[in-house]
Amino acid sequence: MSGGLLLAQGEPIIPDFGEGSDCVVENRFFCPDWVRDNWAGVIQPALLQHVKLVVIAVAIGFVLSFAAALVAHRYRLVEAPFTAFSAVVYTIPSLALFQLLVPVTGLTVTTVEIALVGYTLLILFRNTLEGLRSVPPDVLEAARGMGYTRGQTLWRVELPLAVPAMFAGLRVAVVSTIALATVAALVIPYGLGYPIFLALREAFKTEIVVAGGLAVLMALVADALLVAAQRALTPWASARRLA
Amino acid sequence: MSGAAAEIVFDRVTKRYPGRAEAAVSDLSLTVPAGEICCLVGPSGAGKTTAMKLVNRLIDFEEGDITIGGESVRSLDLTELRRGIGYVIQQVGLFPHMTVAENISTVPRLRGWEKGRTRLRVDELLDLVDLPAEDYRARFPSQLSGGERQRVGLARALAADPPAMLMDEPFGALDPITRARLQHELLRIQGAVRKTIIFVTHDIDEAILLADRIAILREGGVLAQYDTPARILEHPADDFVERFIGSDRGIKLLSLRRLDELELAPLDGAIDLRASGDTTMRDALSQMITHGSRSLVVVDSEGQPRGVVTLDALAALAE
Ligand SMILES: Nc1ncnc2c1ncn2[C@@H]1O[C@H](COP(=O)(O)OP(=O)(O)OP(=O)(O)O)[C@@H](O)[C@H]1O
Ligand SMILES: [Mg+2]
């Protein structure tokens, strides 16, 4: 199987915006009528695909990093190798990573997800581990002195106290994955990246603006949701001294 | 283990940290009778904390034995042992993510108490440490002052009604006024709950105030003297103890005694200074010196004069 990346097929194309409103024909910056006509057929499916890509990637990335962080918290030896692995993955350019994966997993969503998951590992692993380690020594001492077992200390003290650090990692991971997931279109016609690529070839402004804008909006909304979730989960972290 | 206080016995306990030539605790034998406060004092590095942590086996030891209520700490399950001993440390170590009520109910929850019983207990304890339950129950530790945190720490240690308590310089980080208030509060609470308490401090005045018995440790965790505060002040065992308790031991002795113990001289003429019978002799002396007076009137609870204490009478006590 040769790397049939979309860009590689791209021949220079003479812009042809076909039948459409004046706005579309003149390729103005933003044409609401085009968005209305193409919402159900193009934009909305791409948006939903994008959400799915990101949610699955971050969820799997989180589970993997979380498990690795728990193991590294217990056995320090594990920390360095996992950090090194996830750091190496993190530094591979996405184009190169796709090229590496396509021969194995093909031009599929799986290929994209594997890459996206890979990019979340470093930040999620480091933050979870730092969070687990940030518990003040006197708190651990009190837990031990009162007869918490090691497991109880982990689940009832260390993990709850690591939640703010974990959320800090999740916020970075989600926002960067939303941006990164647009390159999925290099592999498959999927997500918000696909309309952007099509529009790029034709320099069709409205589609680029809408798809790009939706990606930015999605990042903002996701971040706000995460902040709200963290506030709800860790009321103690935002509690300040009463008067 | 819970409920009635239990005797704690150290029987020839030695603790050596790996890789260290000198023992941190050397051949320590002492008995803390049930319901008493034993203060472990001594210079820094004398092994006070180490000796205390051997009791709930936060530090393990091989030589000798420690029993609580007749049971060797080594024969008990580790978590059960610790849940049965209240534990208070200087940095308090409240769980930042739990409310005051959740912090206090830590051990009851570990022991599976039902919710209603736990809630009643929390309110009872907040009341005991003088923090109004409605106001404090739902606060987080970040919303408390240092003194309030230490009160909550004390309540948490008392929650499951343990027969014994370990306290490591619990008031060491507080300002003098808050410390004095909490010391008296501890005495009041101890009057009500009667626990066997091992209390580590390097403040000899704190030990004199709180302890039924004081154990003075010297470098290497060697027991220099173990006795009541009065007997240690009256008869220090050696130079080390004498130096440790300070050159003002005469004054310290006065802090252990109250004006009630004195035979009062009859009233004569006008004396401005007044004090109640439960004033310590040290405070009475201080008042006389502050006001340049050689005597002071002792009054009863209604404020009626009962008699006079003189400087000479206090000085004569030393004989
Ligand atoms: N974990 C440890 N490993 C090795 N040595 C230790 C350890 N903990 C304490 N020590 C040593 O044991 C001795 C006694 O220490 P300990 O903490 O019991 O003293 P302390 O009387 O509580 O002192 P302080 O008043 O400063 O708290 C010291 O010499 C200390 O350096
Ligand atoms: Mg100490």
Coordinates of C-alpha atoms and ligand atoms in Angstrom, one line a residue:
Chain A
M1 CA 0.0 0.0 0.0
S2 CA 1.5 3.3 -1.0
G3 CA 0.9 6.3 1.1
G4 CA -2.2 7.7 -0.5
L5 CA -2.3 10.9 1.4
L6 CA -4.8 13.4 0.2
L7 CA -2.3 16.2 -0.3
A8 CA -0.2 14.0 -2.5
Q9 CA -3.1 13.7 -4.9
G10 CA -3.7 17.4 -5.0
E11 CA -3.4 18.8 -8.5
P12 CA -3.5 22.5 -8.8
I13 CA -7.1 23.2 -9.4
I14 CA -8.6 26.3 -11.1
P15 CA -11.1 27.7 -8.7
D16 CA -14.6 26.9 -9.8
F17 CA -17.2 27.8 -7.3
G18 CA -20.0 26.7 -9.7
E19 CA -23.5 27.9 -9.3
G20 CA -24.1 29.8 -6.2
S21 CA -24.9 33.1 -4.7
D22 CA -23.0 36.2 -5.6
C23 CA -21.2 35.8 -2.3
V24 CA -20.0 32.3 -3.1
V25 CA -19.1 33.1 -6.7
E26 CA -17.1 36.1 -5.6
N27 CA -15.5 34.0 -2.8
R28 CA -16.1 36.6 -0.2
F29 CA -14.8 36.1 3.3
F30 CA -17.9 34.6 4.7
C31 CA -21.2 33.6 3.1
P32 CA -24.0 32.7 5.5
D33 CA -26.1 31.2 2.7
W34 CA -23.4 28.7 1.8
V35 CA -23.2 27.6 5.5
R36 CA -27.0 27.3 5.6
D37 CA -27.0 25.1 2.5
N38 CA -24.1 22.9 3.5
W39 CA -24.6 22.7 7.3
A40 CA -26.5 19.3 7.3
G41 CA -24.5 17.8 4.4
V42 CA -20.9 18.9 5.1
I43 CA -20.3 20.9 8.3
Q44 CA -22.3 19.2 10.9
P45 CA -21.1 15.6 10.1
A46 CA -17.5 16.9 10.0
L47 CA -18.0 18.6 13.4
L48 CA -19.4 15.4 15.0
Q49 CA -16.6 13.3 13.6
H50 CA -14.1 15.8 15.0
V51 CA -15.7 15.6 18.4
K52 CA -15.6 11.8 18.3
L53 CA -12.0 11.8 17.2
V54 CA -11.0 14.0 20.1
V55 CA -13.1 12.4 22.8
I56 CA -11.9 8.9 21.9
A57 CA -8.2 10.0 21.7
V58 CA -8.2 11.9 25.0
A59 CA -10.2 9.1 26.8
I60 CA -7.8 6.4 25.7
G61 CA -4.8 8.6 26.3
F62 CA -6.1 9.4 29.8
V63 CA -6.7 5.8 30.7
L64 CA -3.3 4.7 29.5
S65 CA -1.4 7.6 31.2
F66 CA -3.4 7.2 34.4
A67 CA -2.5 3.6 34.6
A68 CA 1.1 4.3 33.8
A69 CA 1.2 7.1 36.4
L70 CA -0.2 4.8 39.1
V71 CA 2.4 2.2 38.3
A72 CA 5.2 4.9 38.2
H73 CA 3.9 6.3 41.5
R74 CA 4.3 2.9 43.1
Y75 CA 7.5 1.8 41.3
R76 CA 9.7 4.7 40.5
L77 CA 11.7 2.7 38.0
V78 CA 8.8 2.9 35.5
E79 CA 8.8 6.7 35.4
A80 CA 11.9 7.2 33.2
P81 CA 11.1 4.7 30.5
F82 CA 7.5 5.8 30.1
T83 CA 8.5 9.5 30.1
A84 CA 11.1 8.8 27.5
F85 CA 8.7 6.8 25.3
S86 CA 5.9 9.4 25.5
A87 CA 8.4 12.3 24.9
V88 CA 9.8 10.6 21.8
V89 CA 6.3 10.0 20.4
Y90 CA 5.5 13.6 21.2
T91 CA 8.4 14.9 19.2
I92 CA 7.6 12.9 16.0
P93 CA 5.9 15.2 13.5
S94 CA 2.4 14.1 12.8
L95 CA 3.0 13.7 9.0
A96 CA 5.9 11.4 9.8
L97 CA 3.9 9.5 12.4
F98 CA 1.1 8.9 9.9
Q99 CA 3.6 7.6 7.3
L100 CA 4.9 5.2 9.9
L101 CA 1.4 4.0 10.8
V102 CA -0.3 3.8 7.4
P103 CA 1.5 0.7 6.3
V104 CA 0.3 -1.1 9.5
T105 CA -3.1 0.2 10.1
G106 CA -4.0 1.6 6.7
L107 CA -5.9 4.8 5.8
T108 CA -8.3 4.4 8.7
V109 CA -9.6 6.2 11.7
T110 CA -7.5 3.9 13.8
T111 CA -4.3 5.3 12.3
V112 CA -5.5 8.8 13.3
E113 CA -6.5 7.8 16.8
I114 CA -3.3 6.0 17.5
A115 CA -1.4 9.1 16.6
L116 CA -3.7 11.4 18.5
V117 CA -3.5 9.2 21.6
G118 CA 0.3 9.2 21.3
Y119 CA 0.4 12.9 21.5
T120 CA -1.7 13.1 24.7
L121 CA 0.5 10.6 26.7
L122 CA 3.3 12.9 27.8
I123 CA 1.3 15.7 29.2
L124 CA -1.3 13.5 30.9
F125 CA 1.3 11.1 32.4
R126 CA 3.5 13.9 33.7
N127 CA 0.6 15.9 35.2
T128 CA -1.0 12.9 36.9
L129 CA 2.3 11.8 38.4
E130 CA 3.1 15.3 39.6
G131 CA -0.3 15.5 41.1
L132 CA 0.1 12.3 43.0
R133 CA 3.4 13.4 44.3
S134 CA 2.3 16.9 45.3
V135 CA 0.5 15.6 48.4
P136 CA 2.1 17.3 51.4
P137 CA 4.2 14.9 53.6
D138 CA 2.3 15.8 56.7
V139 CA -1.0 14.8 55.1
L140 CA 0.5 11.4 54.1
E141 CA 1.9 11.0 57.6
A142 CA -1.5 11.7 59.2
A143 CA -3.1 9.2 56.8
R144 CA -0.6 6.6 57.8
G145 CA -0.9 7.4 61.5
M146 CA -4.6 7.0 61.4
G147 CA -4.5 3.6 59.9
Y148 CA -5.1 4.2 56.2
T149 CA -3.8 1.3 54.2
R150 CA -1.7 2.0 51.2
G151 CA -4.6 1.5 48.8
Q152 CA -6.9 3.7 50.9
T153 CA -4.2 6.4 51.0
L154 CA -4.0 6.3 47.2
W155 CA -7.7 6.3 46.4
R156 CA -8.9 8.6 49.2
V157 CA -6.1 11.0 49.6
E158 CA -3.5 11.0 46.8
L159 CA -5.9 10.7 43.9
P160 CA -8.4 13.3 45.0
L161 CA -5.6 15.7 45.7
A162 CA -4.1 15.0 42.2
V163 CA -7.3 16.0 40.5
P164 CA -6.4 19.7 39.9
A165 CA -3.1 18.7 38.3
M166 CA -4.9 16.0 36.2
F167 CA -7.4 18.6 35.0
A168 CA -4.6 21.0 34.1
G169 CA -3.2 18.2 31.9
L170 CA -6.6 17.3 30.4
R171 CA -7.2 20.9 29.4
V172 CA -3.9 21.1 27.5
A173 CA -4.5 17.6 26.0
V174 CA -8.0 18.4 24.8
V175 CA -7.2 21.7 23.2
S176 CA -4.1 20.5 21.5
T177 CA -5.9 17.4 20.3
I178 CA -8.7 19.5 18.8
A179 CA -6.2 21.4 16.8
L180 CA -4.1 18.4 15.9
A181 CA -7.1 16.3 14.8
T182 CA -7.6 18.5 11.7
V183 CA -4.6 16.8 10.2
A184 CA -6.6 13.6 10.3
A185 CA -7.7 14.7 6.8
L186 CA -4.3 13.8 5.6
V187 CA -5.3 10.2 6.1
I188 CA -9.0 10.0 5.7
P189 CA -11.9 12.3 4.8
Y190 CA -12.9 12.8 8.4
G191 CA -13.3 15.6 10.9
L192 CA -13.2 19.4 10.5
G193 CA -9.9 19.0 8.7
Y194 CA -11.5 17.6 5.6
P195 CA -13.6 20.6 4.6
I196 CA -10.6 22.7 5.4
F197 CA -8.4 20.7 3.0
L198 CA -11.0 20.8 0.3
A199 CA -11.5 24.5 0.7
L200 CA -7.8 25.1 0.7
R201 CA -7.4 23.5 -2.7
E202 CA -10.0 25.9 -4.0
A203 CA -9.1 28.8 -1.8
F204 CA -12.7 28.8 -0.8
K205 CA -12.8 31.2 2.1
T206 CA -16.2 30.6 3.7
E207 CA -15.6 26.9 4.2
I208 CA -12.1 27.5 5.7
V209 CA -13.5 30.2 8.0
V210 CA -16.5 28.0 9.2
A211 CA -14.5 24.8 9.7
G212 CA -11.6 26.6 11.3
G213 CA -13.8 28.7 13.4
L214 CA -15.7 25.7 14.6
A215 CA -12.5 24.0 15.7
V216 CA -11.6 27.1 17.7
L217 CA -15.1 27.3 19.2
M218 CA -14.9 23.6 20.1
A219 CA -11.7 24.2 21.9
L220 CA -13.1 27.1 23.9
V221 CA -16.3 25.2 24.8
A222 CA -14.3 22.0 25.8
D223 CA -12.0 24.1 27.9
A224 CA -14.9 25.8 29.6
L225 CA -16.6 22.5 30.3
L226 CA -13.4 21.1 31.8
V227 CA -13.0 24.1 34.1
A228 CA -16.6 23.8 35.2
A229 CA -16.1 20.1 35.8
Q230 CA -13.0 20.7 37.9
R231 CA -14.7 23.3 40.0
A232 CA -17.5 20.9 40.7
L233 CA -15.2 18.0 41.5
T234 CA -12.8 20.0 43.7
P235 CA -14.7 22.6 45.7
W236 CA -11.9 22.6 48.2
A237 CA -9.4 23.9 45.7
S238 CA -11.4 27.0 45.1
A239 CA -12.5 27.5 48.7
R240 CA -10.9 30.6 50.1
R241 CA -10.8 31.9 53.6
L242 CA -14.2 33.2 54.7
A243 CA -14.1 36.7 56.0
Chain B
M1 CA -9.4 -1.0 71.0
S2 CA -11.6 1.8 72.1
G3 CA -13.1 3.4 75.1
A4 CA -11.4 3.2 78.5
A5 CA -7.8 4.4 78.7
A6 CA -5.0 1.8 78.5
E7 CA -1.6 1.7 80.2
I8 CA 1.3 2.0 77.9
V9 CA 4.5 0.2 78.8
F10 CA 8.0 0.6 77.1
D11 CA 10.0 -2.5 78.0
R12 CA 13.7 -2.2 77.2
V13 CA 13.1 -0.7 73.8
T14 CA 16.0 0.1 71.6
K15 CA 15.7 1.6 68.1
R16 CA 18.6 1.8 65.7
Y17 CA 18.2 3.4 62.3
P18 CA 20.0 1.5 59.6
G19 CA 23.4 2.9 58.9
R20 CA 23.7 4.8 62.1
A21 CA 26.2 3.9 64.8
E22 CA 24.3 5.5 67.7
A23 CA 20.9 4.2 68.7
A24 CA 18.0 6.8 68.5
V25 CA 16.3 5.2 71.5
S26 CA 18.4 3.2 74.0
D27 CA 17.0 0.6 76.3
L28 CA 14.0 2.7 77.1
S29 CA 11.7 1.4 79.9
L30 CA 8.9 3.4 81.3
T31 CA 5.2 2.9 82.2
V32 CA 2.5 5.5 81.4
P33 CA -0.4 4.7 83.7
A34 CA -3.8 4.6 82.1
G35 CA -5.4 8.1 81.8
E36 CA -2.2 10.0 82.4
I37 CA -0.3 12.5 80.2
C38 CA 3.3 11.6 79.8
C39 CA 5.5 14.3 78.2
L40 CA 8.6 13.2 76.4
V41 CA 11.1 16.1 76.5
G42 CA 14.7 16.5 75.7
P43 CA 17.0 18.4 73.3
S44 CA 16.6 18.2 69.5
G45 CA 17.6 14.8 68.2
A46 CA 17.2 13.1 71.6
G47 CA 14.8 10.6 70.1
K48 CA 11.4 11.9 71.3
T49 CA 9.6 11.6 68.0
T50 CA 11.2 8.2 67.4
A51 CA 10.1 6.9 70.8
M52 CA 6.6 8.1 70.2
K53 CA 6.3 6.7 66.7
L54 CA 7.4 3.3 67.9
V55 CA 4.1 3.0 69.8
N56 CA 1.9 3.0 66.7
R57 CA 4.7 1.5 64.7
L58 CA 5.1 4.3 62.2
I59 CA 8.7 3.3 63.0
D60 CA 9.4 -0.3 63.5
F61 CA 11.7 -1.7 66.1
E62 CA 13.3 -5.1 66.9
E63 CA 14.6 -4.8 70.4
G64 CA 12.3 -4.8 73.4
D65 CA 8.6 -4.5 73.4
I66 CA 5.8 -1.9 73.9
T67 CA 2.4 -2.9 75.2
I68 CA -0.9 -1.0 75.3
G69 CA -3.4 -2.3 77.8
G70 CA -1.2 -5.4 78.1
E71 CA -1.2 -6.2 74.4
S72 CA 2.1 -6.0 72.5
V73 CA 1.9 -3.5 69.7
R74 CA 3.6 -6.2 67.6
S75 CA 0.8 -8.7 68.1
L76 CA -1.9 -6.3 66.7
D77 CA -2.8 -5.8 63.1
L78 CA -1.0 -2.7 61.9
T79 CA -4.0 -0.8 60.7
E80 CA -6.1 -1.8 63.7
L81 CA -3.4 -0.7 66.0
R82 CA -3.2 2.7 64.4
R83 CA -6.9 3.2 64.2
G84 CA -7.0 2.6 67.9
I85 CA -4.5 5.3 68.7
G86 CA -5.2 9.0 68.3
Y87 CA -2.5 10.7 66.4
V88 CA -1.8 14.5 66.3
I89 CA 1.2 16.1 64.7
Q90 CA 2.6 19.7 64.6
Q91 CA 1.7 20.3 60.9
V92 CA -1.7 18.8 61.7
G93 CA -2.0 17.1 58.4
L94 CA -5.7 17.7 57.8
F95 CA -6.9 16.4 54.4
P96 CA -7.2 19.6 52.3
H97 CA -9.9 18.0 50.1
M98 CA -12.2 17.1 53.0
T99 CA -14.4 19.3 55.1
V100 CA -13.9 19.6 58.8
A101 CA -16.6 17.1 59.4
E102 CA -15.1 14.6 56.9
N103 CA -11.7 15.1 58.4
I104 CA -13.0 14.4 61.9
S105 CA -14.9 11.3 60.8
T106 CA -11.9 9.7 59.2
V107 CA -11.4 6.9 61.6
P108 CA -15.1 6.3 62.3
R109 CA -15.6 5.9 58.6
L110 CA -12.6 3.5 58.4
R111 CA -14.3 1.5 61.1
G112 CA -17.6 1.5 59.3
W113 CA -19.7 3.5 61.8
E114 CA -23.1 4.3 60.5
K115 CA -23.8 7.8 59.2
G116 CA -26.1 9.0 62.0
R117 CA -23.7 7.9 64.8
T118 CA -20.7 9.5 63.0
R119 CA -22.6 12.8 62.5
L120 CA -23.5 13.0 66.2
R121 CA -19.9 12.3 67.1
V122 CA -18.6 15.0 64.9
D123 CA -20.8 17.6 66.4
E124 CA -20.0 16.4 69.9
L125 CA -16.3 16.7 69.2
L126 CA -16.6 20.1 67.6
D127 CA -18.4 21.2 70.7
L128 CA -15.6 19.7 72.8
V129 CA -12.9 21.6 71.0
D130 CA -15.0 24.8 71.2
L131 CA -15.7 25.2 67.5
P132 CA -19.5 25.8 66.8
A133 CA -20.6 22.9 64.7
E134 CA -23.0 24.8 62.4
D135 CA -20.2 27.3 61.5
Y136 CA -17.3 24.9 61.1
R137 CA -18.7 21.5 60.0
A138 CA -18.7 22.3 56.3
R139 CA -15.5 24.4 56.0
F140 CA -12.4 23.2 54.3
P141 CA -9.0 23.3 56.1
S142 CA -7.9 26.3 53.9
Q143 CA -10.7 28.2 55.6
L144 CA -9.3 27.8 59.1
S145 CA -6.7 29.6 61.2
G146 CA -3.7 27.7 62.5
G147 CA -5.2 27.3 66.0
E148 CA -8.6 26.1 64.6
R149 CA -6.8 23.6 62.4
Q150 CA -5.0 22.2 65.4
R151 CA -8.3 21.9 67.3
V152 CA -9.8 20.0 64.4
G153 CA -6.7 17.8 64.4
L154 CA -7.3 17.1 68.1
A155 CA -11.0 16.3 67.4
R156 CA -10.0 14.0 64.6
A157 CA -7.6 12.1 66.8
L158 CA -10.3 11.7 69.5
A159 CA -13.1 10.7 67.0
A160 CA -13.2 6.9 67.6
D161 CA -12.6 7.3 71.3
P162 CA -9.2 5.7 71.3
P163 CA -7.7 4.5 74.6
A164 CA -4.4 6.2 73.8
M165 CA -3.2 9.3 72.0
L166 CA 0.2 10.3 70.5
M167 CA 0.9 14.0 70.1
D168 CA 4.1 15.3 68.5
E169 CA 4.6 19.0 69.4
P170 CA 1.0 19.7 68.5
F171 CA 1.2 23.3 69.6
G172 CA 4.7 24.0 68.5
A173 CA 3.8 26.1 65.5
L174 CA 1.3 28.3 67.2
D175 CA 1.7 31.8 68.7
P176 CA 2.1 32.0 72.5
I177 CA -1.4 33.1 73.2
T178 CA -3.1 30.5 71.0
R179 CA -0.7 27.9 72.4
A180 CA -1.5 28.7 76.0
R181 CA -5.2 28.6 75.2
L182 CA -4.9 25.2 73.6
Q183 CA -2.8 23.8 76.4
H184 CA -5.5 24.7 78.9
E185 CA -8.1 23.3 76.5
L186 CA -6.2 20.1 76.3
L187 CA -6.2 19.8 80.1
R188 CA -9.9 20.5 80.2
I189 CA -10.6 17.9 77.5
Q190 CA -8.3 15.4 79.2
G191 CA -10.3 16.0 82.4
A192 CA -13.4 14.9 80.5
V193 CA -12.0 12.1 78.4
R194 CA -9.1 10.7 80.4
K195 CA -6.9 9.2 77.7
T196 CA -3.4 7.9 78.1
I197 CA -1.4 10.5 76.2
I198 CA 2.2 10.5 75.1
F199 CA 3.0 14.1 74.3
V200 CA 6.2 15.1 72.7
T201 CA 7.6 18.6 73.3
H202 CA 10.9 20.3 73.8
D203 CA 9.3 23.0 75.8
I204 CA 9.9 22.1 79.5
D205 CA 7.3 24.7 80.6
E206 CA 4.7 23.0 78.4
A207 CA 5.6 19.7 79.9
I208 CA 5.4 21.0 83.5
L209 CA 2.0 22.4 82.8
L210 CA 0.5 19.4 81.0
A211 CA 2.3 16.3 82.3
D212 CA 1.4 13.9 85.1
R213 CA 4.8 12.5 84.4
I214 CA 7.8 13.8 82.4
A215 CA 10.3 11.6 80.7
I216 CA 13.5 13.5 80.0
L217 CA 15.6 12.0 77.2
R218 CA 19.2 12.9 76.4
E219 CA 21.2 12.4 73.2
G220 CA 21.0 8.8 72.0
G221 CA 17.5 8.3 73.4
V222 CA 18.7 7.6 76.9
L223 CA 16.2 8.2 79.6
A224 CA 17.7 10.7 82.0
Q225 CA 14.8 10.9 84.5
Y226 CA 11.1 9.8 84.6
D227 CA 9.0 11.4 87.3
T228 CA 6.3 13.8 88.2
P229 CA 7.0 17.5 87.3
A230 CA 7.3 18.4 91.0
R231 CA 9.8 15.7 91.8
I232 CA 11.9 16.4 88.7
L233 CA 12.0 20.1 89.7
E234 CA 12.8 19.3 93.3
H235 CA 15.2 16.5 92.7
P236 CA 16.8 16.6 89.3
A237 CA 18.6 13.3 88.8
D238 CA 21.8 14.7 87.4
D239 CA 23.5 17.7 85.9
F240 CA 22.0 17.1 82.5
V241 CA 18.5 17.2 83.9
E242 CA 19.3 20.2 86.0
R243 CA 20.7 22.1 83.0
F244 CA 17.7 21.0 80.9
I245 CA 15.0 22.3 83.3
G246 CA 16.9 25.6 83.6
S247 CA 18.2 27.8 86.4
D248 CA 14.8 29.0 87.2
R249 CA 13.5 25.7 88.5
G250 CA 12.5 27.4 91.8
I251 CA 10.1 29.6 89.9
K252 CA 8.9 26.7 87.8
L253 CA 8.1 24.8 91.0
L254 CA 6.0 27.7 92.1
S255 CA 4.0 27.4 88.8
L256 CA 2.9 23.9 90.0
R257 CA 1.4 25.1 93.2
R258 CA -1.6 27.2 94.0
L259 CA -2.2 29.8 96.6
D260 CA -4.9 27.5 98.2
E261 CA -2.1 25.3 99.4
L262 CA -0.6 28.0 101.6
E263 CA -1.5 28.9 105.1
L264 CA -2.6 32.5 104.8
A265 CA -1.7 35.2 107.2
P266 CA -4.4 37.3 108.7
L267 CA -5.5 40.4 106.9
D268 CA -3.8 43.6 108.0
G269 CA -4.5 47.0 106.6
A270 CA -5.0 48.0 103.0
I271 CA -3.4 45.8 100.3
D272 CA -4.4 46.6 96.7
L273 CA -3.2 43.3 95.1
R274 CA -5.8 40.6 94.9
A275 CA -5.8 37.1 93.5
S276 CA -8.1 34.0 93.7
G277 CA -7.0 30.9 95.5
D278 CA -6.4 28.9 92.3
T279 CA -3.8 31.4 91.1
T280 CA -0.4 29.7 90.8
M281 CA 2.2 30.9 93.2
R282 CA 4.4 31.8 90.2
D283 CA 1.7 34.2 89.0
A284 CA 1.2 35.6 92.5
L285 CA 5.0 36.2 92.8
S286 CA 5.0 37.9 89.5
Q287 CA 2.2 40.2 90.5
M288 CA 3.9 41.2 93.7
I289 CA 7.2 42.0 91.8
T290 CA 5.4 43.8 89.1
H291 CA 3.6 46.0 91.6
G292 CA 6.5 46.4 94.0
S293 CA 4.4 44.8 96.8
R294 CA 5.5 42.4 99.5
S295 CA 2.1 40.8 100.0
L296 CA -1.1 40.0 98.2
V297 CA -4.7 39.3 99.4
V298 CA -6.3 36.0 98.5
V299 CA -10.0 36.3 97.8
D300 CA -12.7 33.6 97.5
S301 CA -15.0 33.1 94.6
E302 CA -17.3 35.9 95.8
G303 CA -14.4 38.3 96.0
Q304 CA -14.3 38.3 99.8
P305 CA -10.8 38.5 101.3
R306 CA -9.6 35.3 103.0
G307 CA -6.1 36.2 104.0
V308 CA -2.7 37.4 102.9
V309 CA 0.2 35.8 101.1
T310 CA 3.7 37.3 101.7
L311 CA 6.9 37.2 99.7
D312 CA 8.5 35.6 102.8
A313 CA 5.9 32.8 102.8
L314 CA 6.7 32.0 99.2
A315 CA 10.5 32.1 99.7
A316 CA 10.1 29.8 102.7
L317 CA 8.6 27.1 100.6
A318 CA 11.9 26.3 99.0
E319 CA 13.1 24.8 102.3
Ligands
LIG1 N1 14.4 8.0 59.4 C1 15.5 8.2 60.0 N2 16.7 7.6 59.6 C2 17.8 7.8 60.2 N3 18.0 8.5 61.3 C3 16.9 9.1 61.8 C4 15.6 9.0 61.2 N4 14.7 9.7 61.9 C5 15.4 10.3 62.9 N5 16.7 9.9 62.9 C6 17.8 10.3 63.9 O1 17.4 9.8 65.1 C7 17.7 10.7 66.1 C8 16.4 11.0 66.9 O2 15.5 11.7 66.0 P1 14.1 12.2 66.5 O3 13.4 12.7 65.4 O4 13.4 11.1 67.3 O5 14.5 13.4 67.5 P2 13.5 14.4 68.3 O6 13.9 14.2 69.8 O7 12.1 14.2 68.0 O8 14.1 15.8 67.8 P3 13.3 17.1 67.5 O9 13.1 17.8 68.9 O10 14.3 17.9 66.7 O11 12.0 16.8 66.9 C9 18.3 11.9 65.4 O12 19.7 11.8 65.6 C10 17.9 11.8 64.0 O13 18.9 12.3 63.2
MG2 MG 10.7 15.4 67.0

